[in-house]
């Protein structure tokens, strides 16, 4: 009588997650005022304001799971 039993199990689990977030904000403000006065009065005022904001967010997630099991039994 002979009894041979083999059991092979392989389990592979990989998880990859990448998160990238970039935030760029620029604020530019310029104010120019000139005032000249004599017998004639002049007032010149110019104001320029620009605001730029950009936000980019990307999220990538991959999940892979594999399970392999083999069972071989021979009895003689």
Coordinates of C-alpha atoms in Angstrom, one line a residue:
X1 CA 0.0 0.0 0.0
X2 CA 1.3 3.4 -0.9
X3 CA -0.3 6.7 -0.3
X4 CA 1.2 9.8 -1.9
X5 CA -0.4 13.2 -1.4
X6 CA 0.8 16.5 -2.7
X7 CA -0.7 19.9 -2.0
X8 CA 0.5 23.0 -3.7
X9 CA -1.0 26.4 -3.0
X10 CA 0.3 29.7 -4.3
X11 CA -1.3 33.0 -3.4
X12 CA -0.2 36.3 -4.9
X13 CA -1.6 39.6 -3.9
X14 CA -0.3 42.9 -5.2
X15 CA -1.8 46.3 -4.5
X16 CA -0.5 49.5 -6.2
X17 CA -1.9 52.9 -5.4
X18 CA -0.5 56.2 -6.6
X19 CA -1.9 59.5 -5.7
X20 CA -0.7 62.7 -7.3
X21 CA -2.0 66.1 -6.5
X22 CA -0.5 69.4 -7.7
X23 CA -1.8 72.8 -6.7
X24 CA -0.5 75.9 -8.3
X25 CA -1.7 79.3 -7.3
X26 CA -0.3 82.6 -8.4
X27 CA -1.6 86.0 -7.4
X28 CA -0.3 89.2 -9.0
X29 CA -1.5 92.6 -8.0
X30 CA -0.1 95.9 -9.2
X31 CA -1.3 99.3 -8.2
X32 CA 0.0 102.4 -9.7
X33 CA -1.2 105.8 -8.7
X34 CA 0.3 109.1 -9.8
X35 CA -0.9 112.5 -8.6
X36 CA 0.3 115.8 -10.0
X37 CA -1.1 119.1 -8.8
X38 CA -0.4 122.7 -9.8
X39 CA -2.9 125.2 -11.0
X40 CA -4.4 122.2 -12.9
X41 CA -5.2 119.1 -11.0
X42 CA -4.8 115.7 -12.5
X43 CA -5.4 112.3 -10.9
X44 CA -4.6 109.1 -12.6
X45 CA -5.1 105.7 -11.0
X46 CA -4.8 102.4 -12.5
X47 CA -5.2 99.1 -10.7
X48 CA -4.6 95.7 -12.2
X49 CA -5.3 92.4 -10.4
X50 CA -5.0 88.9 -11.8
X51 CA -5.6 85.7 -10.0
X52 CA -4.9 82.3 -11.5
X53 CA -5.5 79.0 -9.7
X54 CA -5.2 75.6 -11.2
X55 CA -5.6 72.3 -9.3
X56 CA -5.1 68.9 -10.8
X57 CA -5.7 65.7 -8.9
X58 CA -5.4 62.2 -10.3
X59 CA -5.9 59.0 -8.4
X60 CA -5.0 55.6 -9.9
X61 CA -5.5 52.4 -8.1
X62 CA -5.0 48.9 -9.4
X63 CA -5.8 45.7 -7.5
X64 CA -4.8 42.3 -8.7
X65 CA -5.4 39.1 -6.8
X66 CA -4.7 35.6 -8.1
X67 CA -5.1 32.3 -6.2
X68 CA -4.0 29.0 -7.6
X69 CA -4.4 25.7 -5.7
X70 CA -3.7 22.2 -7.0
X71 CA -4.2 19.0 -5.0
X72 CA -3.0 15.7 -6.3
X73 CA -3.5 12.4 -4.4
X74 CA -2.7 9.0 -5.6
X75 CA -3.4 5.8 -3.7
X76 CA -2.1 2.4 -4.8

